[in-house]
Amino acid sequence: MKFSEFEAETWDEMKKFFDTCLLPVTGLTGSEAPHEAAERLELLRDVMDWIESPFQGRVVTYPAVQYGGAEAADQINRIIQGVRQAGFIYVIVASAVEELNEELLSGVNLIVTPQRYAKSAGQHKSQNPAVQEQILRLWQEGK
Amino acid sequence: MSHQHEEHESSHKPPVRKEMSRRQFLTYTLGGATAFMVAGVTLPMVRFAVDPILRDKGEGAFVKVAEVSKITNEPQEFHFELKQQDGWYLSTANLVAWIRKDESGNIYALSPICKHLGCTVGWNSNSNFPDQYHCPCHGAHYTKEGKQLAVASKPLDEYKVMIKDDWVYLGEIVPNTIVS
């Protein structure tokens, strides 16, 4: 579910079911033409679908980091820390920025990018079995 | 599986624009940038409940999904698309249904949306729960008729089914009638 779908009055009761945060990183630089910005957002949307669609009852999508890619790693790491302080156990970064990796984002549990999981994308656009498998493994193994 | 658009009989169709709806714009500005073309299967459930364009139809909108000859006793997953109109804007919902026929030969189709918190269940997807639908999020599981066995408090919803010319057509999502 998206962060905007929760209400203050019910979050305390609901949060025990939502232990995973999805943090989108768009990777815009500001130099994109309008249609290029839209294309990047669409690409990110497709990646997020792989995660949100099957697991919407356990994953909370937070607002995206729209600008900055690998050079914004420090900022992203601070956000990941903040998200964990907010109570999330698992943090997944979905990004159209292929340069983001586990070395740059030390606190993340999983990074999902189009290129990393392109081969396993299912026949149906919103499904990616390999991504689902990774997330399930994360929850089962607790890492 | 095939994709079939509903035939609109009305002669007063509003013009269709493929532009960003208000919902999509809010999603972008809130930083969601996600599924702005419709969020999986949950949105159609809302749409069928509240969309006056769809509700005005006598039987509701039905989409051609599968050949009757392909349906077996074993639930099978079918993907299909539903075009929806949100005021001026056209969007596409990607839907999934698990279709099977029971021992009497009646065909029914279940929605894979877990009735706990909306994750997607799979058929025979967990070896600890053979011949059941299982939800990977919090462990809810259901019988092949969709009856809830744990965690969820309601059975899986059904799609309305219409059989026509040896094809299975699916309509709006309704509460389960098989087990309740």
PDB file of C-alpha atoms in Angstrom:
ATOM      1  CA  MET A   1       0.000   0.000   0.000  1.00  0.00           C
ATOM      2  CA  LYS A   2       1.066   3.576  -0.476  1.00  0.00           C
ATOM      3  CA  PHE A   3       2.004   5.757   2.435  1.00  0.00           C
ATOM      4  CA  SER A   4      -0.919   8.034   1.582  1.00  0.00           C
ATOM      5  CA  GLU A   5      -3.444   5.256   2.115  1.00  0.00           C
ATOM      6  CA  PHE A   6      -2.856   5.011   5.842  1.00  0.00           C
ATOM      7  CA  GLU A   7      -4.605   7.034   8.503  1.00  0.00           C
ATOM      8  CA  ALA A   8      -3.149   8.221  11.770  1.00  0.00           C
ATOM      9  CA  GLU A   9      -5.954   6.607  13.761  1.00  0.00           C
ATOM     10  CA  THR A  10      -5.329   3.106  12.435  1.00  0.00           C
ATOM     11  CA  TRP A  11      -1.569   3.000  11.835  1.00  0.00           C
ATOM     12  CA  ASP A  12      -0.736   1.716  15.303  1.00  0.00           C
ATOM     13  CA  GLU A  13      -2.985  -1.252  14.731  1.00  0.00           C
ATOM     14  CA  MET A  14      -1.903  -1.827  11.129  1.00  0.00           C
ATOM     15  CA  LYS A  15       1.841  -1.453  11.444  1.00  0.00           C
ATOM     16  CA  LYS A  16       2.377  -4.949  12.775  1.00  0.00           C
ATOM     17  CA  PHE A  17       1.366  -6.250   9.324  1.00  0.00           C
ATOM     18  CA  PHE A  18       3.512  -3.819   7.341  1.00  0.00           C
ATOM     19  CA  ASP A  19       7.155  -4.495   8.101  1.00  0.00           C
ATOM     20  CA  THR A  20       8.591  -3.702   4.678  1.00  0.00           C
ATOM     21  CA  CYS A  21       9.227  -0.287   3.155  1.00  0.00           C
ATOM     22  CA  LEU A  22       9.607   0.269  -0.562  1.00  0.00           C
ATOM     23  CA  LEU A  23      11.665   3.359  -1.335  1.00  0.00           C
ATOM     24  CA  PRO A  24      11.543   4.440  -4.974  1.00  0.00           C
ATOM     25  CA  VAL A  25      14.553   6.276  -6.393  1.00  0.00           C
ATOM     26  CA  THR A  26      13.799   7.869  -9.730  1.00  0.00           C
ATOM     27  CA  GLY A  27      17.262   9.200 -10.536  1.00  0.00           C
ATOM     28  CA  LEU A  28      16.281  12.371 -12.343  1.00  0.00           C
ATOM     29  CA  THR A  29      18.969  14.971 -12.888  1.00  0.00           C
ATOM     30  CA  GLY A  30      16.876  17.892 -14.004  1.00  0.00           C
ATOM     31  CA  SER A  31      18.405  17.864 -17.451  1.00  0.00           C
ATOM     32  CA  GLU A  32      15.782  15.557 -18.885  1.00  0.00           C
ATOM     33  CA  ALA A  33      13.354  16.715 -21.513  1.00  0.00           C
ATOM     34  CA  PRO A  34       9.769  16.423 -20.234  1.00  0.00           C
ATOM     35  CA  HIS A  35       9.083  13.227 -22.133  1.00  0.00           C
ATOM     36  CA  GLU A  36      12.333  11.745 -20.842  1.00  0.00           C
ATOM     37  CA  ALA A  37      11.308  12.476 -17.276  1.00  0.00           C
ATOM     38  CA  ALA A  38       7.972  10.775 -17.962  1.00  0.00           C
ATOM     39  CA  GLU A  39       9.721   7.755 -19.473  1.00  0.00           C
ATOM     40  CA  ARG A  40      11.944   7.378 -16.434  1.00  0.00           C
ATOM     41  CA  LEU A  41       8.951   7.561 -14.140  1.00  0.00           C
ATOM     42  CA  GLU A  42       7.153   4.951 -16.219  1.00  0.00           C
ATOM     43  CA  LEU A  43      10.181   2.687 -16.039  1.00  0.00           C
ATOM     44  CA  LEU A  44      10.256   3.074 -12.279  1.00  0.00           C
ATOM     45  CA  ARG A  45       6.524   2.451 -12.133  1.00  0.00           C
ATOM     46  CA  ASP A  46       6.949  -0.875 -13.877  1.00  0.00           C
ATOM     47  CA  VAL A  47       9.650  -1.925 -11.418  1.00  0.00           C
ATOM     48  CA  MET A  48       7.516  -0.895  -8.473  1.00  0.00           C
ATOM     49  CA  ASP A  49       4.615  -2.930  -9.834  1.00  0.00           C
ATOM     50  CA  TRP A  50       6.762  -6.047  -9.482  1.00  0.00           C
ATOM     51  CA  ILE A  51       6.863  -5.404  -5.738  1.00  0.00           C
ATOM     52  CA  GLU A  52       3.635  -3.593  -4.929  1.00  0.00           C
ATOM     53  CA  SER A  53       1.239  -5.724  -6.889  1.00  0.00           C
ATOM     54  CA  PRO A  54       1.793  -9.103  -5.205  1.00  0.00           C
ATOM     55  CA  PHE A  55       2.660  -7.794  -1.753  1.00  0.00           C
ATOM     56  CA  GLN A  56       0.448  -4.803  -1.198  1.00  0.00           C
ATOM     57  CA  GLY A  57      -0.705  -6.081   2.185  1.00  0.00           C
ATOM     58  CA  ARG A  58       2.772  -6.080   3.663  1.00  0.00           C
ATOM     59  CA  VAL A  59       4.777  -3.444   1.779  1.00  0.00           C
ATOM     60  CA  VAL A  60       4.418   0.306   2.298  1.00  0.00           C
ATOM     61  CA  THR A  61       5.605   2.486  -0.576  1.00  0.00           C
ATOM     62  CA  TYR A  62       7.137   5.701   0.677  1.00  0.00           C
ATOM     63  CA  PRO A  63       7.493   8.931  -1.330  1.00  0.00           C
ATOM     64  CA  ALA A  64      10.096   8.706  -4.024  1.00  0.00           C
ATOM     65  CA  VAL A  65      13.533  10.258  -4.046  1.00  0.00           C
ATOM     66  CA  GLN A  66      13.046  11.949  -7.385  1.00  0.00           C
ATOM     67  CA  TYR A  67      16.361  13.668  -8.075  1.00  0.00           C
ATOM     68  CA  GLY A  68      19.832  12.195  -7.794  1.00  0.00           C
ATOM     69  CA  GLY A  69      21.127   8.719  -8.436  1.00  0.00           C
ATOM     70  CA  ALA A  70      24.384   7.164  -7.282  1.00  0.00           C
ATOM     71  CA  GLU A  71      25.626  10.587  -6.125  1.00  0.00           C
ATOM     72  CA  ALA A  72      22.652  10.777  -3.790  1.00  0.00           C
ATOM     73  CA  ALA A  73      23.648   7.543  -2.042  1.00  0.00           C
ATOM     74  CA  ASP A  74      24.409   9.322   1.240  1.00  0.00           C
ATOM     75  CA  GLN A  75      21.009  10.936   1.274  1.00  0.00           C
ATOM     76  CA  ILE A  76      19.331   7.653   0.413  1.00  0.00           C
ATOM     77  CA  ASN A  77      21.221   5.896   3.197  1.00  0.00           C
ATOM     78  CA  ARG A  78      20.018   8.512   5.683  1.00  0.00           C
ATOM     79  CA  ILE A  79      16.462   7.962   4.487  1.00  0.00           C
ATOM     80  CA  ILE A  80      16.859   4.210   4.888  1.00  0.00           C
ATOM     81  CA  GLN A  81      18.046   4.765   8.444  1.00  0.00           C
ATOM     82  CA  GLY A  82      15.057   6.973   9.095  1.00  0.00           C
ATOM     83  CA  VAL A  83      12.685   4.401   7.695  1.00  0.00           C
ATOM     84  CA  ARG A  84      14.107   1.766  10.003  1.00  0.00           C
ATOM     85  CA  GLN A  85      13.706   4.117  12.942  1.00  0.00           C
ATOM     86  CA  ALA A  86      10.089   4.465  11.907  1.00  0.00           C
ATOM     87  CA  GLY A  87       9.777   0.759  12.567  1.00  0.00           C
ATOM     88  CA  PHE A  88      10.299  -1.007   9.251  1.00  0.00           C
ATOM     89  CA  ILE A  89      12.356  -4.154   9.387  1.00  0.00           C
ATOM     90  CA  TYR A  90      12.997  -4.551   5.670  1.00  0.00           C
ATOM     91  CA  VAL A  91      13.850  -1.830   3.168  1.00  0.00           C
ATOM     92  CA  ILE A  92      13.677  -2.356  -0.561  1.00  0.00           C
ATOM     93  CA  VAL A  93      14.914   0.245  -3.023  1.00  0.00           C
ATOM     94  CA  ALA A  94      13.275   0.248  -6.440  1.00  0.00           C
ATOM     95  CA  SER A  95      15.177   2.326  -8.899  1.00  0.00           C
ATOM     96  CA  ALA A  96      15.645   3.216 -12.517  1.00  0.00           C
ATOM     97  CA  VAL A  97      19.263   4.010 -11.594  1.00  0.00           C
ATOM     98  CA  GLU A  98      21.344   0.982 -12.471  1.00  0.00           C
ATOM     99  CA  GLU A  99      24.448   2.336 -10.685  1.00  0.00           C
ATOM    100  CA  LEU A 100      22.912   1.925  -7.274  1.00  0.00           C
ATOM    101  CA  ASN A 101      24.328  -1.147  -5.599  1.00  0.00           C
ATOM    102  CA  GLU A 102      24.740  -2.717  -2.185  1.00  0.00           C
ATOM    103  CA  GLU A 103      28.114  -1.057  -1.681  1.00  0.00           C
ATOM    104  CA  LEU A 104      26.599   2.394  -2.056  1.00  0.00           C
ATOM    105  CA  LEU A 105      23.441   1.579  -0.100  1.00  0.00           C
ATOM    106  CA  SER A 106      24.767  -0.313   2.876  1.00  0.00           C
ATOM    107  CA  GLY A 107      21.530  -0.384   4.842  1.00  0.00           C
ATOM    108  CA  VAL A 108      19.237  -1.732   2.163  1.00  0.00           C
ATOM    109  CA  ASN A 109      17.906  -5.300   2.084  1.00  0.00           C
ATOM    110  CA  LEU A 110      17.191  -5.464  -1.621  1.00  0.00           C
ATOM    111  CA  ILE A 111      17.741  -3.307  -4.690  1.00  0.00           C
ATOM    112  CA  VAL A 112      15.468  -3.826  -7.674  1.00  0.00           C
ATOM    113  CA  THR A 113      16.273  -2.202 -11.000  1.00  0.00           C
ATOM    114  CA  PRO A 114      15.020  -2.882 -14.524  1.00  0.00           C
ATOM    115  CA  GLN A 115      18.303  -4.322 -15.706  1.00  0.00           C
ATOM    116  CA  ARG A 116      18.900  -6.559 -12.716  1.00  0.00           C
ATOM    117  CA  TYR A 117      15.610  -8.337 -13.164  1.00  0.00           C
ATOM    118  CA  ALA A 118      14.813  -7.815 -16.829  1.00  0.00           C
ATOM    119  CA  LYS A 119      15.367 -11.446 -17.765  1.00  0.00           C
ATOM    120  CA  SER A 120      12.953 -12.750 -15.204  1.00  0.00           C
ATOM    121  CA  ALA A 121      10.139 -10.349 -16.014  1.00  0.00           C
ATOM    122  CA  GLY A 122       7.054 -12.410 -16.636  1.00  0.00           C
ATOM    123  CA  GLN A 123       4.844 -12.467 -19.669  1.00  0.00           C
ATOM    124  CA  HIS A 124       2.584 -10.096 -17.775  1.00  0.00           C
ATOM    125  CA  LYS A 125       4.082  -6.721 -17.112  1.00  0.00           C
ATOM    126  CA  SER A 126       3.326  -6.454 -13.413  1.00  0.00           C
ATOM    127  CA  GLN A 127       4.799  -9.849 -12.564  1.00  0.00           C
ATOM    128  CA  ASN A 128       8.421 -10.704 -11.967  1.00  0.00           C
ATOM    129  CA  PRO A 129       8.869 -14.122 -10.370  1.00  0.00           C
ATOM    130  CA  ALA A 130      12.529 -13.558  -9.484  1.00  0.00           C
ATOM    131  CA  VAL A 131      11.703 -10.363  -7.607  1.00  0.00           C
ATOM    132  CA  GLN A 132       8.913 -12.128  -5.747  1.00  0.00           C
ATOM    133  CA  GLU A 133      11.245 -14.972  -4.881  1.00  0.00           C
ATOM    134  CA  GLN A 134      13.861 -12.567  -3.526  1.00  0.00           C
ATOM    135  CA  ILE A 135      11.352 -10.818  -1.323  1.00  0.00           C
ATOM    136  CA  LEU A 136       9.949 -14.072  -0.003  1.00  0.00           C
ATOM    137  CA  ARG A 137      13.476 -15.242   0.785  1.00  0.00           C
ATOM    138  CA  LEU A 138      14.084 -11.980   2.590  1.00  0.00           C
ATOM    139  CA  TRP A 139      11.076 -12.527   4.798  1.00  0.00           C
ATOM    140  CA  GLN A 140      11.800 -16.180   5.380  1.00  0.00           C
ATOM    141  CA  GLU A 141      15.443 -15.724   6.208  1.00  0.00           C
ATOM    142  CA  GLY A 142      15.006 -12.433   7.976  1.00  0.00           C
ATOM    143  CA  LYS A 143      17.833 -10.673   6.136  1.00  0.00           C
TER     144      LYS A 143
ATOM    145  CA  MET B   1      -6.275 -16.028 -23.077  1.00  0.00           C
ATOM    146  CA  SER B   2      -7.863 -13.229 -24.939  1.00  0.00           C
ATOM    147  CA  HIS B   3      -8.666  -9.654 -24.264  1.00  0.00           C
ATOM    148  CA  GLN B   4     -12.101  -8.456 -25.021  1.00  0.00           C
ATOM    149  CA  HIS B   5     -13.513  -5.006 -24.604  1.00  0.00           C
ATOM    150  CA  GLU B   6     -17.097  -4.578 -23.643  1.00  0.00           C
ATOM    151  CA  GLU B   7     -19.420  -3.348 -26.356  1.00  0.00           C
ATOM    152  CA  HIS B   8     -20.841  -0.013 -25.377  1.00  0.00           C
ATOM    153  CA  GLU B   9     -24.367   0.407 -26.678  1.00  0.00           C
ATOM    154  CA  SER B  10     -24.784   4.001 -25.624  1.00  0.00           C
ATOM    155  CA  SER B  11     -24.703   6.617 -28.348  1.00  0.00           C
ATOM    156  CA  HIS B  12     -23.713   9.313 -25.868  1.00  0.00           C
ATOM    157  CA  LYS B  13     -20.161   8.279 -25.084  1.00  0.00           C
ATOM    158  CA  PRO B  14     -18.042  10.975 -23.486  1.00  0.00           C
ATOM    159  CA  PRO B  15     -14.902  11.792 -25.446  1.00  0.00           C
ATOM    160  CA  VAL B  16     -11.977   9.666 -24.381  1.00  0.00           C
ATOM    161  CA  ARG B  17      -8.630  11.153 -23.571  1.00  0.00           C
ATOM    162  CA  LYS B  18      -5.493   9.253 -22.812  1.00  0.00           C
ATOM    163  CA  GLU B  19      -4.172  11.796 -20.375  1.00  0.00           C
ATOM    164  CA  MET B  20      -3.191  11.786 -16.783  1.00  0.00           C
ATOM    165  CA  SER B  21      -6.123  11.635 -14.409  1.00  0.00           C
ATOM    166  CA  ARG B  22      -6.285  13.561 -11.178  1.00  0.00           C
ATOM    167  CA  ARG B  23      -5.447  10.390  -9.318  1.00  0.00           C
ATOM    168  CA  GLN B  24      -2.376   9.885 -11.471  1.00  0.00           C
ATOM    169  CA  PHE B  25      -1.243  13.469 -10.954  1.00  0.00           C
ATOM    170  CA  LEU B  26      -1.589  13.181  -7.199  1.00  0.00           C
ATOM    171  CA  THR B  27       0.358   9.952  -7.305  1.00  0.00           C
ATOM    172  CA  TYR B  28       3.178  11.641  -9.188  1.00  0.00           C
ATOM    173  CA  THR B  29       3.343  14.688  -6.963  1.00  0.00           C
ATOM    174  CA  LEU B  30       3.225  12.614  -3.825  1.00  0.00           C
ATOM    175  CA  GLY B  31       6.229  10.848  -5.257  1.00  0.00           C
ATOM    176  CA  GLY B  32       4.517   7.541  -5.848  1.00  0.00           C
ATOM    177  CA  ALA B  33       5.165   7.377  -9.586  1.00  0.00           C
ATOM    178  CA  THR B  34       3.740   3.949  -9.462  1.00  0.00           C
ATOM    179  CA  ALA B  35       1.047   2.058 -11.240  1.00  0.00           C
ATOM    180  CA  PHE B  36      -0.497   5.276 -12.366  1.00  0.00           C
ATOM    181  CA  MET B  37      -2.321   3.407 -15.012  1.00  0.00           C
ATOM    182  CA  VAL B  38      -4.283   1.493 -12.368  1.00  0.00           C
ATOM    183  CA  ALA B  39      -3.057  -0.377  -9.333  1.00  0.00           C
ATOM    184  CA  GLY B  40      -3.450  -4.031 -10.062  1.00  0.00           C
ATOM    185  CA  VAL B  41      -6.637  -5.785  -9.302  1.00  0.00           C
ATOM    186  CA  THR B  42      -7.850  -3.797  -6.344  1.00  0.00           C
ATOM    187  CA  LEU B  43      -8.879  -0.746  -8.278  1.00  0.00           C
ATOM    188  CA  PRO B  44     -11.345  -2.602 -10.475  1.00  0.00           C
ATOM    189  CA  MET B  45     -13.110  -3.792  -7.333  1.00  0.00           C
ATOM    190  CA  VAL B  46     -13.673  -0.197  -6.334  1.00  0.00           C
ATOM    191  CA  ARG B  47     -14.563   0.821  -9.834  1.00  0.00           C
ATOM    192  CA  PHE B  48     -17.278  -1.735 -10.222  1.00  0.00           C
ATOM    193  CA  ALA B  49     -18.740  -0.638  -6.946  1.00  0.00           C
ATOM    194  CA  VAL B  50     -18.862   3.054  -7.593  1.00  0.00           C
ATOM    195  CA  ASP B  51     -18.446   3.743 -11.286  1.00  0.00           C
ATOM    196  CA  PRO B  52     -21.793   4.955 -12.618  1.00  0.00           C
ATOM    197  CA  ILE B  53     -20.830   4.237 -16.212  1.00  0.00           C
ATOM    198  CA  LEU B  54     -20.329   0.563 -15.439  1.00  0.00           C
ATOM    199  CA  ARG B  55     -23.227   0.318 -13.058  1.00  0.00           C
ATOM    200  CA  ASP B  56     -25.653   1.713 -15.575  1.00  0.00           C
ATOM    201  CA  LYS B  57     -25.279  -1.361 -17.734  1.00  0.00           C
ATOM    202  CA  GLY B  58     -27.915  -4.008 -17.182  1.00  0.00           C
ATOM    203  CA  GLU B  59     -25.621  -6.953 -16.582  1.00  0.00           C
ATOM    204  CA  GLY B  60     -22.410  -5.046 -16.037  1.00  0.00           C
ATOM    205  CA  ALA B  61     -19.254  -5.231 -18.105  1.00  0.00           C
ATOM    206  CA  PHE B  62     -18.032  -8.702 -19.114  1.00  0.00           C
ATOM    207  CA  VAL B  63     -14.681  -9.524 -20.639  1.00  0.00           C
ATOM    208  CA  LYS B  64     -13.889 -12.561 -22.766  1.00  0.00           C
ATOM    209  CA  VAL B  65     -11.201 -14.459 -20.898  1.00  0.00           C
ATOM    210  CA  ALA B  66     -10.908 -18.167 -21.649  1.00  0.00           C
ATOM    211  CA  GLU B  67     -12.266 -20.972 -23.756  1.00  0.00           C
ATOM    212  CA  VAL B  68     -14.592 -23.297 -21.875  1.00  0.00           C
ATOM    213  CA  SER B  69     -12.714 -26.296 -23.247  1.00  0.00           C
ATOM    214  CA  LYS B  70      -9.560 -25.143 -21.454  1.00  0.00           C
ATOM    215  CA  ILE B  71     -11.167 -25.126 -18.013  1.00  0.00           C
ATOM    216  CA  THR B  72     -10.442 -28.100 -15.788  1.00  0.00           C
ATOM    217  CA  ASN B  73     -11.049 -29.157 -12.209  1.00  0.00           C
ATOM    218  CA  GLU B  74      -7.652 -27.724 -11.352  1.00  0.00           C
ATOM    219  CA  PRO B  75      -7.655 -23.943 -10.853  1.00  0.00           C
ATOM    220  CA  GLN B  76      -5.779 -22.155 -13.622  1.00  0.00           C
ATOM    221  CA  GLU B  77      -4.527 -18.605 -13.683  1.00  0.00           C
ATOM    222  CA  PHE B  78      -5.808 -16.326 -16.412  1.00  0.00           C
ATOM    223  CA  HIS B  79      -4.716 -12.771 -17.093  1.00  0.00           C
ATOM    224  CA  PHE B  80      -6.913 -10.274 -18.839  1.00  0.00           C
ATOM    225  CA  GLU B  81      -7.325  -6.564 -19.316  1.00  0.00           C
ATOM    226  CA  LEU B  82     -10.243  -4.329 -18.616  1.00  0.00           C
ATOM    227  CA  LYS B  83     -10.521  -0.904 -20.126  1.00  0.00           C
ATOM    228  CA  GLN B  84     -12.033   1.548 -17.711  1.00  0.00           C
ATOM    229  CA  GLN B  85     -13.148   5.072 -17.993  1.00  0.00           C
ATOM    230  CA  ASP B  86     -12.584   7.461 -15.148  1.00  0.00           C
ATOM    231  CA  GLY B  87     -14.597  10.462 -16.235  1.00  0.00           C
ATOM    232  CA  TRP B  88     -12.676  11.706 -19.240  1.00  0.00           C
ATOM    233  CA  TYR B  89      -9.741   9.356 -18.922  1.00  0.00           C
ATOM    234  CA  LEU B  90      -9.220   5.872 -20.214  1.00  0.00           C
ATOM    235  CA  SER B  91      -7.094   3.414 -18.283  1.00  0.00           C
ATOM    236  CA  THR B  92      -6.373  -0.278 -18.373  1.00  0.00           C
ATOM    237  CA  ALA B  93      -6.660  -2.655 -15.447  1.00  0.00           C
ATOM    238  CA  ASN B  94      -4.609  -5.839 -15.559  1.00  0.00           C
ATOM    239  CA  LEU B  95      -6.641  -8.482 -13.804  1.00  0.00           C
ATOM    240  CA  VAL B  96      -6.046 -12.062 -12.753  1.00  0.00           C
ATOM    241  CA  ALA B  97      -8.591 -14.806 -12.148  1.00  0.00           C
ATOM    242  CA  TRP B  98      -8.256 -18.404 -11.035  1.00  0.00           C
ATOM    243  CA  ILE B  99     -10.814 -20.382 -12.987  1.00  0.00           C
ATOM    244  CA  ARG B 100     -11.925 -23.967 -12.503  1.00  0.00           C
ATOM    245  CA  LYS B 101     -14.993 -26.129 -12.873  1.00  0.00           C
ATOM    246  CA  ASP B 102     -16.434 -27.998  -9.964  1.00  0.00           C
ATOM    247  CA  GLU B 103     -17.542 -31.601  -9.813  1.00  0.00           C
ATOM    248  CA  SER B 104     -20.886 -30.670 -11.348  1.00  0.00           C
ATOM    249  CA  GLY B 105     -19.214 -28.919 -14.246  1.00  0.00           C
ATOM    250  CA  ASN B 106     -20.041 -25.399 -13.028  1.00  0.00           C
ATOM    251  CA  ILE B 107     -17.356 -22.910 -13.881  1.00  0.00           C
ATOM    252  CA  TYR B 108     -16.354 -20.302 -11.350  1.00  0.00           C
ATOM    253  CA  ALA B 109     -13.574 -17.759 -11.132  1.00  0.00           C
ATOM    254  CA  LEU B 110     -11.910 -16.520  -7.982  1.00  0.00           C
ATOM    255  CA  SER B 111     -10.080 -13.281  -7.426  1.00  0.00           C
ATOM    256  CA  PRO B 112      -6.554 -13.849  -6.114  1.00  0.00           C
ATOM    257  CA  ILE B 113      -6.682 -10.854  -3.813  1.00  0.00           C
ATOM    258  CA  CYS B 114      -6.257 -11.977  -0.231  1.00  0.00           C
ATOM    259  CA  LYS B 115      -9.140 -10.860   1.949  1.00  0.00           C
ATOM    260  CA  HIS B 116      -6.768 -10.051   4.787  1.00  0.00           C
ATOM    261  CA  LEU B 117      -4.834  -7.057   3.443  1.00  0.00           C
ATOM    262  CA  GLY B 118      -4.824  -7.403  -0.330  1.00  0.00           C
ATOM    263  CA  CYS B 119      -1.734  -9.388  -1.256  1.00  0.00           C
ATOM    264  CA  THR B 120      -1.946 -11.821  -4.155  1.00  0.00           C
ATOM    265  CA  VAL B 121      -2.514 -15.466  -3.290  1.00  0.00           C
ATOM    266  CA  GLY B 122      -1.240 -18.362  -5.351  1.00  0.00           C
ATOM    267  CA  TRP B 123      -2.693 -21.786  -5.969  1.00  0.00           C
ATOM    268  CA  ASN B 124      -0.514 -24.616  -4.640  1.00  0.00           C
ATOM    269  CA  SER B 125       2.212 -22.063  -4.071  1.00  0.00           C
ATOM    270  CA  ASN B 126       3.244 -23.326  -0.652  1.00  0.00           C
ATOM    271  CA  SER B 127       4.170 -26.971  -0.138  1.00  0.00           C
ATOM    272  CA  ASN B 128       2.813 -26.833   3.394  1.00  0.00           C
ATOM    273  CA  PHE B 129      -0.628 -26.128   1.997  1.00  0.00           C
ATOM    274  CA  PRO B 130      -1.176 -28.392  -1.005  1.00  0.00           C
ATOM    275  CA  ASP B 131      -4.278 -27.861  -3.104  1.00  0.00           C
ATOM    276  CA  GLN B 132      -4.973 -24.561  -1.421  1.00  0.00           C
ATOM    277  CA  TYR B 133      -4.553 -20.894  -2.156  1.00  0.00           C
ATOM    278  CA  HIS B 134      -1.827 -19.419   0.022  1.00  0.00           C
ATOM    279  CA  CYS B 135      -0.908 -15.839   0.782  1.00  0.00           C
ATOM    280  CA  PRO B 136       2.824 -15.189   1.157  1.00  0.00           C
ATOM    281  CA  CYS B 137       2.356 -12.030   3.213  1.00  0.00           C
ATOM    282  CA  HIS B 138       0.815 -13.253   6.445  1.00  0.00           C
ATOM    283  CA  GLY B 139       0.014 -16.906   5.819  1.00  0.00           C
ATOM    284  CA  ALA B 140      -3.681 -16.744   5.002  1.00  0.00           C
ATOM    285  CA  HIS B 141      -4.859 -19.791   3.078  1.00  0.00           C
ATOM    286  CA  TYR B 142      -8.053 -20.861   1.387  1.00  0.00           C
ATOM    287  CA  THR B 143      -9.724 -23.970  -0.071  1.00  0.00           C
ATOM    288  CA  LYS B 144     -10.167 -24.357  -3.815  1.00  0.00           C
ATOM    289  CA  GLU B 145     -13.637 -22.869  -3.421  1.00  0.00           C
ATOM    290  CA  GLY B 146     -12.060 -19.886  -1.743  1.00  0.00           C
ATOM    291  CA  LYS B 147     -13.132 -20.580   1.820  1.00  0.00           C
ATOM    292  CA  GLN B 148     -10.838 -18.925   4.311  1.00  0.00           C
ATOM    293  CA  LEU B 149      -8.933 -21.280   6.614  1.00  0.00           C
ATOM    294  CA  ALA B 150      -6.661 -18.908   8.549  1.00  0.00           C
ATOM    295  CA  VAL B 151      -5.774 -15.234   9.023  1.00  0.00           C
ATOM    296  CA  ALA B 152      -8.367 -13.845   6.615  1.00  0.00           C
ATOM    297  CA  SER B 153     -11.898 -13.402   7.893  1.00  0.00           C
ATOM    298  CA  LYS B 154     -13.682 -13.743   4.560  1.00  0.00           C
ATOM    299  CA  PRO B 155     -13.494 -16.063   1.564  1.00  0.00           C
ATOM    300  CA  LEU B 156     -11.883 -15.033  -1.705  1.00  0.00           C
ATOM    301  CA  ASP B 157     -14.134 -12.947  -3.904  1.00  0.00           C
ATOM    302  CA  GLU B 158     -15.534 -14.253  -7.146  1.00  0.00           C
ATOM    303  CA  TYR B 159     -15.862 -12.812 -10.589  1.00  0.00           C
ATOM    304  CA  LYS B 160     -19.324 -12.984 -12.112  1.00  0.00           C
ATOM    305  CA  VAL B 161     -19.195 -15.613 -14.830  1.00  0.00           C
ATOM    306  CA  MET B 162     -21.037 -15.702 -18.116  1.00  0.00           C
ATOM    307  CA  ILE B 163     -20.669 -18.549 -20.584  1.00  0.00           C
ATOM    308  CA  LYS B 164     -21.303 -17.575 -24.167  1.00  0.00           C
ATOM    309  CA  ASP B 165     -20.360 -19.303 -27.421  1.00  0.00           C
ATOM    310  CA  ASP B 166     -18.006 -21.683 -25.561  1.00  0.00           C
ATOM    311  CA  TRP B 167     -16.116 -18.823 -23.966  1.00  0.00           C
ATOM    312  CA  VAL B 168     -15.888 -17.814 -20.341  1.00  0.00           C
ATOM    313  CA  TYR B 169     -16.615 -14.148 -19.794  1.00  0.00           C
ATOM    314  CA  LEU B 170     -15.816 -12.530 -16.477  1.00  0.00           C
ATOM    315  CA  GLY B 171     -17.644  -9.601 -14.982  1.00  0.00           C
ATOM    316  CA  GLU B 172     -17.531  -7.644 -11.794  1.00  0.00           C
ATOM    317  CA  ILE B 173     -16.019  -8.932  -8.614  1.00  0.00           C
ATOM    318  CA  VAL B 174     -18.553  -9.938  -5.984  1.00  0.00           C
ATOM    319  CA  PRO B 175     -18.410 -11.634  -2.602  1.00  0.00           C
ATOM    320  CA  ASN B 176     -17.990 -15.397  -2.736  1.00  0.00           C
ATOM    321  CA  THR B 177     -21.278 -17.242  -3.281  1.00  0.00           C
ATOM    322  CA  ILE B 178     -19.859 -20.759  -3.353  1.00  0.00           C
ATOM    323  CA  VAL B 179     -18.951 -21.094   0.289  1.00  0.00           C
ATOM    324  CA  SER B 180     -21.197 -18.537   1.885  1.00  0.00           C
TER     325      SER B 180
END
